[in-house]
């Protein structure tokens, strides 16, 4: 069996761990592993190379992805299907493992399946916003990364009073990352794109936290509408110094955590087994805390929302 590994969309910590586990496992059973450089666009332009344990194992714990990714929507082109099928046939590829986020699993995986290409999808994104799975690869590492900033802010906030700290996480237009980090950090306020808030409430709450604790910590997702100007707005509303930290893409390049490495190992094993069993379309998901194979696509699963209960507890608790 010859499998092609493809990374599409935003990279995520743990992708290299999957590549390494899969390559070692498949090779040990006499199968061959190839990788596309440059995502789907890379396949179309023939950027396909063989992966060996010796090549990929040193990458297992690195952030990012050895296989270059791409966000180019090349499958929309009219000739895409023919080119893709031809490129796969040219390299003797039997099946594909597609590592990607919401867009990739929602739009690319169904197309491959429709075009008769056997494909196992692996949900990899720091955003944890894929319907049908409780945990995506990279989310835990991205949360861990944020605590470096959280701990630093708490230390300086305690030492020098009368400041409001805003900490912006990635997360696209979703708030799963921000909510999880705010909860773990004991933030005084969390803002996520999915839920609205009132400016007067926000200003009052931050002022109250500063007068009670000497500082206030607000965690927000980059997708919150007012995020670009929020720090200045809060200063205007409260007349308290605001210090703004944005994790940015450094968060996506976080070192893979233990939990993500363990999930990566499960993903590799489950995907390999599924392909060996001849499954044509599947997705590795986490349900009730257990990594497992979902036979088929994740289409049709209702979009999840960040926990309203946790959101209300963070923003409602008297601290
Ligand atoms: O991959 C998800 C993500 O990292 C989001 O959290 C973020 O908003 C987005 O990708 C950034 O995308 P780009 O790297 O294209 O700027």
Short mmCIF file of N, CA and C in Angstrom, two decimals, residues 83-232:
data_model
loop_
_atom_site.label_atom_id
_atom_site.label_comp_id
_atom_site.label_asym_id
_atom_site.label_seq_id
_atom_site.Cartn_x
_atom_site.Cartn_y
_atom_site.Cartn_z
N UNK A 83 -6.46 16.49 -12.91
CA UNK A 83 -5.04 16.65 -12.56
C UNK A 83 -4.69 15.88 -11.29
N UNK A 84 -5.60 15.94 -10.32
CA UNK A 84 -5.34 15.29 -9.04
C UNK A 84 -5.28 13.78 -9.21
N UNK A 85 -6.29 13.25 -9.89
CA UNK A 85 -6.34 11.79 -10.08
C UNK A 85 -5.11 11.33 -10.87
N UNK A 86 -4.73 12.12 -11.85
CA UNK A 86 -3.56 11.79 -12.67
C UNK A 86 -2.27 11.81 -11.84
N UNK A 87 -2.13 12.87 -11.01
CA UNK A 87 -0.91 12.99 -10.19
C UNK A 87 -0.81 11.82 -9.22
N UNK A 88 -1.94 11.43 -8.63
CA UNK A 88 -1.92 10.32 -7.68
C UNK A 88 -1.57 9.02 -8.40
N UNK A 89 -2.17 8.84 -9.58
CA UNK A 89 -1.90 7.61 -10.34
C UNK A 89 -0.42 7.57 -10.77
N UNK A 90 0.09 8.72 -11.18
CA UNK A 90 1.48 8.80 -11.64
C UNK A 90 2.45 8.32 -10.55
N UNK A 91 2.12 8.64 -9.30
CA UNK A 91 3.00 8.22 -8.18
C UNK A 91 2.54 6.90 -7.56
N UNK A 92 1.55 6.29 -8.15
CA UNK A 92 1.06 4.99 -7.65
C UNK A 92 0.45 5.07 -6.26
N UNK A 93 -0.19 6.20 -5.95
CA UNK A 93 -0.78 6.41 -4.61
C UNK A 93 -2.12 5.66 -4.51
N UNK A 94 -2.27 4.90 -3.44
CA UNK A 94 -3.52 4.15 -3.23
C UNK A 94 -4.53 4.94 -2.42
N UNK A 95 -4.04 5.74 -1.52
CA UNK A 95 -4.95 6.47 -0.63
C UNK A 95 -4.25 7.67 -0.01
N UNK A 96 -5.08 8.53 0.60
CA UNK A 96 -4.57 9.81 1.10
C UNK A 96 -4.94 9.98 2.57
N UNK A 97 -4.02 10.56 3.33
CA UNK A 97 -4.38 11.00 4.68
C UNK A 97 -4.31 12.52 4.65
N UNK A 98 -5.43 13.14 4.98
CA UNK A 98 -5.57 14.58 4.85
C UNK A 98 -5.59 15.22 6.24
N UNK A 99 -4.57 16.01 6.52
CA UNK A 99 -4.49 16.67 7.82
C UNK A 99 -4.91 18.13 7.64
N UNK A 100 -5.95 18.55 8.35
CA UNK A 100 -6.37 19.93 8.17
C UNK A 100 -7.46 20.34 9.14
N UNK A 101 -7.86 21.59 9.02
CA UNK A 101 -8.85 22.15 9.93
C UNK A 101 -10.25 22.08 9.34
N UNK A 102 -11.09 22.94 9.85
CA UNK A 102 -12.51 22.94 9.50
C UNK A 102 -12.73 23.03 7.99
N UNK A 103 -12.09 24.00 7.34
CA UNK A 103 -12.28 24.20 5.89
C UNK A 103 -11.87 22.96 5.11
N UNK A 104 -10.72 22.41 5.48
CA UNK A 104 -10.20 21.24 4.76
C UNK A 104 -11.14 20.05 4.90
N UNK A 105 -11.59 19.79 6.13
CA UNK A 105 -12.43 18.60 6.33
C UNK A 105 -13.84 18.82 5.80
N UNK A 106 -14.27 20.07 5.79
CA UNK A 106 -15.62 20.36 5.32
C UNK A 106 -15.73 20.39 3.80
N UNK A 107 -14.67 20.89 3.12
CA UNK A 107 -14.76 21.07 1.67
C UNK A 107 -13.86 20.12 0.86
N UNK A 108 -12.66 19.87 1.37
CA UNK A 108 -11.73 19.06 0.56
C UNK A 108 -12.03 17.57 0.70
N UNK A 109 -12.21 17.11 1.95
CA UNK A 109 -12.44 15.67 2.15
C UNK A 109 -13.66 15.17 1.36
N UNK A 110 -14.81 15.89 1.36
CA UNK A 110 -15.94 15.41 0.57
C UNK A 110 -15.64 15.34 -0.93
N UNK A 111 -14.85 16.32 -1.41
CA UNK A 111 -14.51 16.30 -2.84
C UNK A 111 -13.69 15.06 -3.20
N UNK A 112 -12.68 14.77 -2.35
CA UNK A 112 -11.84 13.61 -2.63
C UNK A 112 -12.69 12.35 -2.64
N UNK A 113 -13.61 12.30 -1.67
CA UNK A 113 -14.47 11.13 -1.58
C UNK A 113 -15.35 11.02 -2.83
N UNK A 114 -15.90 12.16 -3.25
CA UNK A 114 -16.75 12.19 -4.45
C UNK A 114 -15.95 11.78 -5.70
N UNK A 115 -14.67 12.12 -5.71
CA UNK A 115 -13.82 11.81 -6.87
C UNK A 115 -13.23 10.40 -6.77
N UNK A 116 -13.68 9.64 -5.80
CA UNK A 116 -13.28 8.23 -5.72
C UNK A 116 -11.91 8.00 -5.11
N UNK A 117 -11.38 9.01 -4.41
CA UNK A 117 -10.05 8.86 -3.79
C UNK A 117 -10.24 8.44 -2.33
N UNK A 118 -9.67 7.32 -1.94
CA UNK A 118 -9.79 6.85 -0.56
C UNK A 118 -9.04 7.84 0.34
N UNK A 119 -9.71 8.29 1.39
CA UNK A 119 -9.12 9.37 2.18
C UNK A 119 -9.54 9.30 3.65
N UNK A 120 -8.56 9.39 4.55
CA UNK A 120 -8.86 9.49 5.98
C UNK A 120 -8.51 10.90 6.41
N UNK A 121 -9.45 11.59 7.04
CA UNK A 121 -9.23 12.96 7.50
C UNK A 121 -8.77 12.99 8.95
N UNK A 122 -7.81 13.85 9.23
CA UNK A 122 -7.35 14.04 10.61
C UNK A 122 -7.58 15.50 11.00
N UNK A 123 -8.44 15.76 11.98
CA UNK A 123 -8.71 17.15 12.38
C UNK A 123 -7.52 17.77 13.11
N UNK A 124 -6.83 18.66 12.42
CA UNK A 124 -5.65 19.30 13.00
C UNK A 124 -5.83 20.81 12.94
N UNK A 125 -6.09 21.42 14.04
CA UNK A 125 -6.16 22.89 14.11
C UNK A 125 -6.11 23.32 15.57
N UNK A 126 -5.41 24.42 15.82
CA UNK A 126 -5.36 24.92 17.20
C UNK A 126 -6.72 25.48 17.63
N UNK A 127 -7.63 25.70 16.66
CA UNK A 127 -8.89 26.38 16.99
C UNK A 127 -9.90 25.46 17.69
N UNK A 128 -9.75 24.17 17.58
CA UNK A 128 -10.68 23.18 18.16
C UNK A 128 -12.14 23.44 17.77
N UNK A 129 -12.33 23.79 16.52
CA UNK A 129 -13.68 24.21 16.10
C UNK A 129 -14.30 23.25 15.08
N UNK A 130 -13.95 21.97 15.15
CA UNK A 130 -14.49 21.03 14.16
C UNK A 130 -15.65 20.25 14.76
N UNK A 131 -16.79 20.39 14.11
CA UNK A 131 -18.00 19.70 14.58
C UNK A 131 -17.82 18.21 14.38
N UNK A 132 -18.16 17.42 15.41
CA UNK A 132 -18.04 15.96 15.27
C UNK A 132 -16.88 15.39 16.04
N UNK A 133 -16.00 16.25 16.54
CA UNK A 133 -14.91 15.77 17.40
C UNK A 133 -14.76 16.72 18.58
N UNK A 134 -14.39 16.15 19.72
CA UNK A 134 -14.24 16.99 20.92
C UNK A 134 -12.89 17.69 20.95
N UNK A 135 -11.90 17.09 20.31
CA UNK A 135 -10.57 17.69 20.39
C UNK A 135 -9.81 17.57 19.08
N UNK A 136 -9.27 18.69 18.64
CA UNK A 136 -8.45 18.68 17.43
C UNK A 136 -6.98 18.69 17.82
N UNK A 137 -6.16 18.20 16.93
CA UNK A 137 -4.72 18.15 17.21
C UNK A 137 -4.14 19.57 17.21
N UNK A 138 -3.42 19.93 18.24
CA UNK A 138 -2.78 21.24 18.31
C UNK A 138 -3.41 22.17 19.33
N UNK A 139 -4.67 21.88 19.67
CA UNK A 139 -5.39 22.76 20.61
C UNK A 139 -4.70 22.78 21.98
N UNK A 140 -4.36 21.61 22.47
CA UNK A 140 -3.75 21.54 23.81
C UNK A 140 -2.41 22.28 23.84
N UNK A 141 -1.61 22.12 22.80
CA UNK A 141 -0.31 22.79 22.75
C UNK A 141 -0.49 24.31 22.71
N UNK A 142 -1.49 24.75 21.93
CA UNK A 142 -1.72 26.19 21.82
C UNK A 142 -2.20 26.76 23.16
N UNK A 143 -2.97 25.96 23.91
CA UNK A 143 -3.38 26.40 25.26
C UNK A 143 -2.15 26.49 26.15
N UNK A 144 -1.34 25.44 26.12
CA UNK A 144 -0.13 25.43 26.96
C UNK A 144 0.75 26.64 26.70
N UNK A 145 0.90 26.95 25.43
CA UNK A 145 1.76 28.08 25.04
C UNK A 145 1.29 29.37 25.72
N UNK A 146 -0.03 29.54 25.79
CA UNK A 146 -0.58 30.79 26.33
C UNK A 146 -0.21 31.00 27.79
N UNK A 147 0.03 29.90 28.51
CA UNK A 147 0.32 30.07 29.95
C UNK A 147 1.66 30.73 30.21
N UNK A 148 2.56 30.71 29.24
CA UNK A 148 3.81 31.48 29.42
C UNK A 148 3.45 32.94 29.58
N UNK A 149 2.55 33.41 28.73
CA UNK A 149 2.13 34.82 28.80
C UNK A 149 1.28 35.06 30.05
N UNK A 150 0.36 34.13 30.33
CA UNK A 150 -0.52 34.29 31.50
C UNK A 150 0.32 34.42 32.76
N UNK A 151 1.28 33.52 32.95
CA UNK A 151 2.08 33.54 34.18
C UNK A 151 2.87 34.83 34.31
N UNK A 152 3.40 35.30 33.18
CA UNK A 152 4.15 36.55 33.20
C UNK A 152 3.25 37.72 33.57
N UNK A 153 2.06 37.73 33.01
CA UNK A 153 1.13 38.83 33.29
C UNK A 153 0.71 38.80 34.76
N UNK A 154 0.42 37.61 35.26
CA UNK A 154 -0.01 37.51 36.67
C UNK A 154 1.12 37.99 37.59
N UNK A 155 2.36 37.66 37.23
CA UNK A 155 3.50 38.06 38.07
C UNK A 155 3.64 39.58 38.10
N UNK A 156 3.62 40.20 36.95
CA UNK A 156 3.81 41.66 36.93
C UNK A 156 2.56 42.38 37.44
N UNK A 157 1.41 41.77 37.17
CA UNK A 157 0.15 42.37 37.66
C UNK A 157 0.11 42.41 39.18
N UNK A 158 0.67 41.39 39.80
CA UNK A 158 0.72 41.34 41.26
C UNK A 158 1.75 42.35 41.80
N UNK A 159 2.86 42.51 41.08
CA UNK A 159 3.96 43.34 41.58
C UNK A 159 3.70 44.83 41.40
N UNK A 160 3.04 45.21 40.34
CA UNK A 160 2.84 46.64 40.05
C UNK A 160 1.36 46.84 39.71
N UNK A 161 0.66 47.52 40.60
CA UNK A 161 -0.80 47.56 40.52
C UNK A 161 -1.35 48.60 39.55
N UNK A 162 -2.67 48.60 39.48
CA UNK A 162 -3.45 49.56 38.70
C UNK A 162 -3.29 49.43 37.19
N UNK A 163 -3.38 48.22 36.73
CA UNK A 163 -3.33 47.96 35.28
C UNK A 163 -4.40 46.94 34.88
N UNK A 164 -4.84 47.11 33.68
CA UNK A 164 -5.72 46.11 33.07
C UNK A 164 -4.89 45.42 31.99
N UNK A 165 -4.87 44.10 32.00
CA UNK A 165 -4.11 43.34 31.01
C UNK A 165 -5.08 42.66 30.04
N UNK A 166 -4.88 42.92 28.76
CA UNK A 166 -5.67 42.20 27.76
C UNK A 166 -4.75 41.19 27.09
N UNK A 167 -5.21 39.97 26.96
CA UNK A 167 -4.41 38.91 26.33
C UNK A 167 -5.23 38.32 25.19
N UNK A 168 -4.74 38.55 23.97
CA UNK A 168 -5.48 38.07 22.79
C UNK A 168 -4.90 36.75 22.29
N UNK A 169 -5.78 35.77 22.10
CA UNK A 169 -5.36 34.48 21.56
C UNK A 169 -5.74 34.40 20.08
N UNK A 170 -5.17 33.43 19.38
CA UNK A 170 -5.68 33.11 18.04
C UNK A 170 -7.02 32.40 18.21
N UNK A 171 -7.51 31.81 17.16
CA UNK A 171 -8.80 31.11 17.24
C UNK A 171 -9.70 31.44 16.08
N UNK A 172 -9.22 32.29 15.15
CA UNK A 172 -10.06 32.66 14.01
C UNK A 172 -11.34 33.31 14.49
N UNK A 173 -12.45 32.91 13.89
CA UNK A 173 -13.72 33.52 14.31
C UNK A 173 -14.42 32.68 15.38
N UNK A 174 -13.63 31.88 16.12
CA UNK A 174 -14.21 31.09 17.21
C UNK A 174 -13.49 31.41 18.52
N UNK A 175 -14.14 31.03 19.63
CA UNK A 175 -13.59 31.40 20.94
C UNK A 175 -13.17 30.23 21.81
N UNK A 176 -13.01 29.04 21.22
CA UNK A 176 -12.68 27.87 22.05
C UNK A 176 -11.34 28.05 22.77
N UNK A 177 -10.35 28.54 22.03
CA UNK A 177 -9.01 28.71 22.62
C UNK A 177 -9.07 29.73 23.75
N UNK A 178 -9.66 30.88 23.47
CA UNK A 178 -9.70 31.96 24.47
C UNK A 178 -10.44 31.49 25.73
N UNK A 179 -11.54 30.80 25.53
CA UNK A 179 -12.35 30.37 26.68
C UNK A 179 -11.58 29.37 27.54
N UNK A 180 -10.94 28.42 26.90
CA UNK A 180 -10.19 27.39 27.64
C UNK A 180 -9.05 28.03 28.44
N UNK A 181 -8.37 28.97 27.80
CA UNK A 181 -7.23 29.62 28.46
C UNK A 181 -7.72 30.51 29.60
N UNK A 182 -8.79 31.26 29.36
CA UNK A 182 -9.33 32.14 30.41
C UNK A 182 -9.75 31.31 31.62
N UNK A 183 -10.32 30.17 31.35
CA UNK A 183 -10.78 29.29 32.44
C UNK A 183 -9.57 28.78 33.24
N UNK A 184 -8.59 28.27 32.53
CA UNK A 184 -7.40 27.73 33.21
C UNK A 184 -6.60 28.81 33.92
N UNK A 185 -6.64 30.03 33.38
CA UNK A 185 -5.84 31.12 33.95
C UNK A 185 -6.55 31.82 35.09
N UNK A 186 -7.83 31.55 35.26
CA UNK A 186 -8.58 32.30 36.28
C UNK A 186 -8.75 33.76 35.88
N UNK A 187 -8.96 34.00 34.58
CA UNK A 187 -9.11 35.38 34.10
C UNK A 187 -10.36 36.02 34.72
N UNK A 188 -10.35 37.34 34.81
CA UNK A 188 -11.50 38.06 35.37
C UNK A 188 -12.60 38.25 34.33
N UNK A 189 -12.20 38.26 33.07
CA UNK A 189 -13.17 38.44 31.98
C UNK A 189 -12.71 37.62 30.78
N UNK A 190 -13.67 37.05 30.05
CA UNK A 190 -13.34 36.43 28.76
C UNK A 190 -14.31 36.96 27.72
N UNK A 191 -13.78 37.24 26.53
CA UNK A 191 -14.64 37.67 25.41
C UNK A 191 -14.39 36.74 24.23
N UNK A 192 -15.47 36.25 23.65
CA UNK A 192 -15.37 35.35 22.49
C UNK A 192 -16.35 35.85 21.42
N UNK A 193 -16.06 35.54 20.14
CA UNK A 193 -16.92 36.07 19.08
C UNK A 193 -18.35 35.57 19.14
N UNK A 194 -18.56 34.40 19.73
CA UNK A 194 -19.89 33.77 19.70
C UNK A 194 -20.89 34.46 20.62
N UNK A 195 -20.42 35.18 21.64
CA UNK A 195 -21.34 35.78 22.62
C UNK A 195 -21.10 37.29 22.71
N UNK A 196 -22.19 38.04 22.79
CA UNK A 196 -22.06 39.50 22.84
C UNK A 196 -21.89 39.96 24.28
N UNK A 197 -21.41 41.17 24.43
CA UNK A 197 -21.23 41.74 25.76
C UNK A 197 -21.55 43.23 25.67
N UNK A 198 -21.72 43.82 26.83
CA UNK A 198 -22.08 45.22 26.89
C UNK A 198 -20.85 46.04 27.35
N UNK A 199 -20.56 47.12 26.64
CA UNK A 199 -19.35 47.90 26.96
C UNK A 199 -19.37 48.44 28.39
N UNK A 200 -20.53 48.91 28.85
CA UNK A 200 -20.61 49.47 30.22
C UNK A 200 -20.35 48.39 31.25
N UNK A 201 -20.92 47.21 30.98
CA UNK A 201 -20.68 46.09 31.90
C UNK A 201 -19.18 45.76 31.96
N UNK A 202 -18.56 45.74 30.78
CA UNK A 202 -17.13 45.38 30.70
C UNK A 202 -16.29 46.39 31.50
N UNK A 203 -16.55 47.68 31.27
CA UNK A 203 -15.77 48.73 31.95
C UNK A 203 -15.96 48.64 33.47
N UNK A 204 -17.19 48.46 33.89
CA UNK A 204 -17.48 48.39 35.34
C UNK A 204 -16.80 47.20 35.98
N UNK A 205 -16.89 46.07 35.28
CA UNK A 205 -16.30 44.84 35.83
C UNK A 205 -14.78 44.99 35.96
N UNK A 206 -14.14 45.52 34.93
CA UNK A 206 -12.68 45.66 34.96
C UNK A 206 -12.27 46.63 36.07
N UNK A 207 -13.01 47.73 36.22
CA UNK A 207 -12.68 48.70 37.28
C UNK A 207 -12.81 48.03 38.65
N UNK A 208 -13.87 47.24 38.80
CA UNK A 208 -14.10 46.56 40.09
C UNK A 208 -12.97 45.57 40.38
N UNK A 209 -12.52 44.85 39.37
CA UNK A 209 -11.45 43.86 39.58
C UNK A 209 -10.14 44.56 39.94
N UNK A 210 -9.88 45.70 39.30
CA UNK A 210 -8.64 46.43 39.61
C UNK A 210 -8.69 46.96 41.03
N UNK A 211 -9.85 47.48 41.43
CA UNK A 211 -9.87 48.03 42.80
C UNK A 211 -9.81 46.91 43.83
N UNK A 212 -10.29 45.74 43.48
CA UNK A 212 -10.26 44.63 44.44
C UNK A 212 -8.90 43.91 44.46
N UNK A 213 -8.32 43.68 43.28
CA UNK A 213 -7.11 42.83 43.19
C UNK A 213 -5.85 43.60 42.79
N UNK A 214 -6.02 44.84 42.37
CA UNK A 214 -4.86 45.62 41.94
C UNK A 214 -4.66 45.54 40.44
N UNK A 215 -5.22 44.53 39.80
CA UNK A 215 -5.10 44.39 38.35
C UNK A 215 -6.29 43.58 37.86
N UNK A 216 -6.49 43.59 36.55
CA UNK A 216 -7.53 42.74 35.96
C UNK A 216 -6.95 42.05 34.73
N UNK A 217 -7.33 40.80 34.53
CA UNK A 217 -6.89 40.06 33.34
C UNK A 217 -8.10 39.73 32.47
N UNK A 218 -8.04 40.23 31.25
CA UNK A 218 -9.10 39.96 30.27
C UNK A 218 -8.49 39.10 29.15
N UNK A 219 -9.07 37.95 28.89
CA UNK A 219 -8.61 37.11 27.78
C UNK A 219 -9.65 37.22 26.67
N UNK A 220 -9.19 37.45 25.44
CA UNK A 220 -10.14 37.54 24.34
C UNK A 220 -9.62 36.83 23.11
N UNK A 221 -10.56 36.42 22.28
CA UNK A 221 -10.19 35.77 21.01
C UNK A 221 -9.97 36.86 19.96
N UNK A 222 -9.06 36.60 19.04
CA UNK A 222 -8.80 37.56 17.95
C UNK A 222 -10.06 37.85 17.14
N UNK A 223 -11.03 36.93 17.19
CA UNK A 223 -12.24 37.09 16.37
C UNK A 223 -13.27 38.02 16.98
N UNK A 224 -13.05 38.50 18.20
CA UNK A 224 -14.00 39.44 18.80
C UNK A 224 -13.98 40.72 17.97
N UNK A 225 -15.15 41.19 17.58
CA UNK A 225 -15.23 42.30 16.62
C UNK A 225 -14.38 43.50 16.97
N UNK A 226 -14.43 43.90 18.24
CA UNK A 226 -13.74 45.13 18.63
C UNK A 226 -12.29 44.89 19.02
N UNK A 227 -11.75 43.69 18.74
CA UNK A 227 -10.44 43.33 19.33
C UNK A 227 -9.31 44.30 18.97
N UNK A 228 -9.32 44.83 17.76
CA UNK A 228 -8.20 45.69 17.33
C UNK A 228 -8.09 46.96 18.16
N UNK A 229 -9.24 47.48 18.60
CA UNK A 229 -9.21 48.77 19.30
C UNK A 229 -9.57 48.64 20.77
N UNK A 230 -9.77 47.43 21.22
CA UNK A 230 -10.33 47.24 22.56
C UNK A 230 -9.47 47.86 23.67
N UNK A 231 -8.14 47.68 23.57
CA UNK A 231 -7.27 48.19 24.64
C UNK A 231 -7.44 49.70 24.77
N UNK A 232 -7.47 50.41 23.63
CA UNK A 232 -7.65 51.88 23.69
C UNK A 232 -9.05 52.23 24.20
#
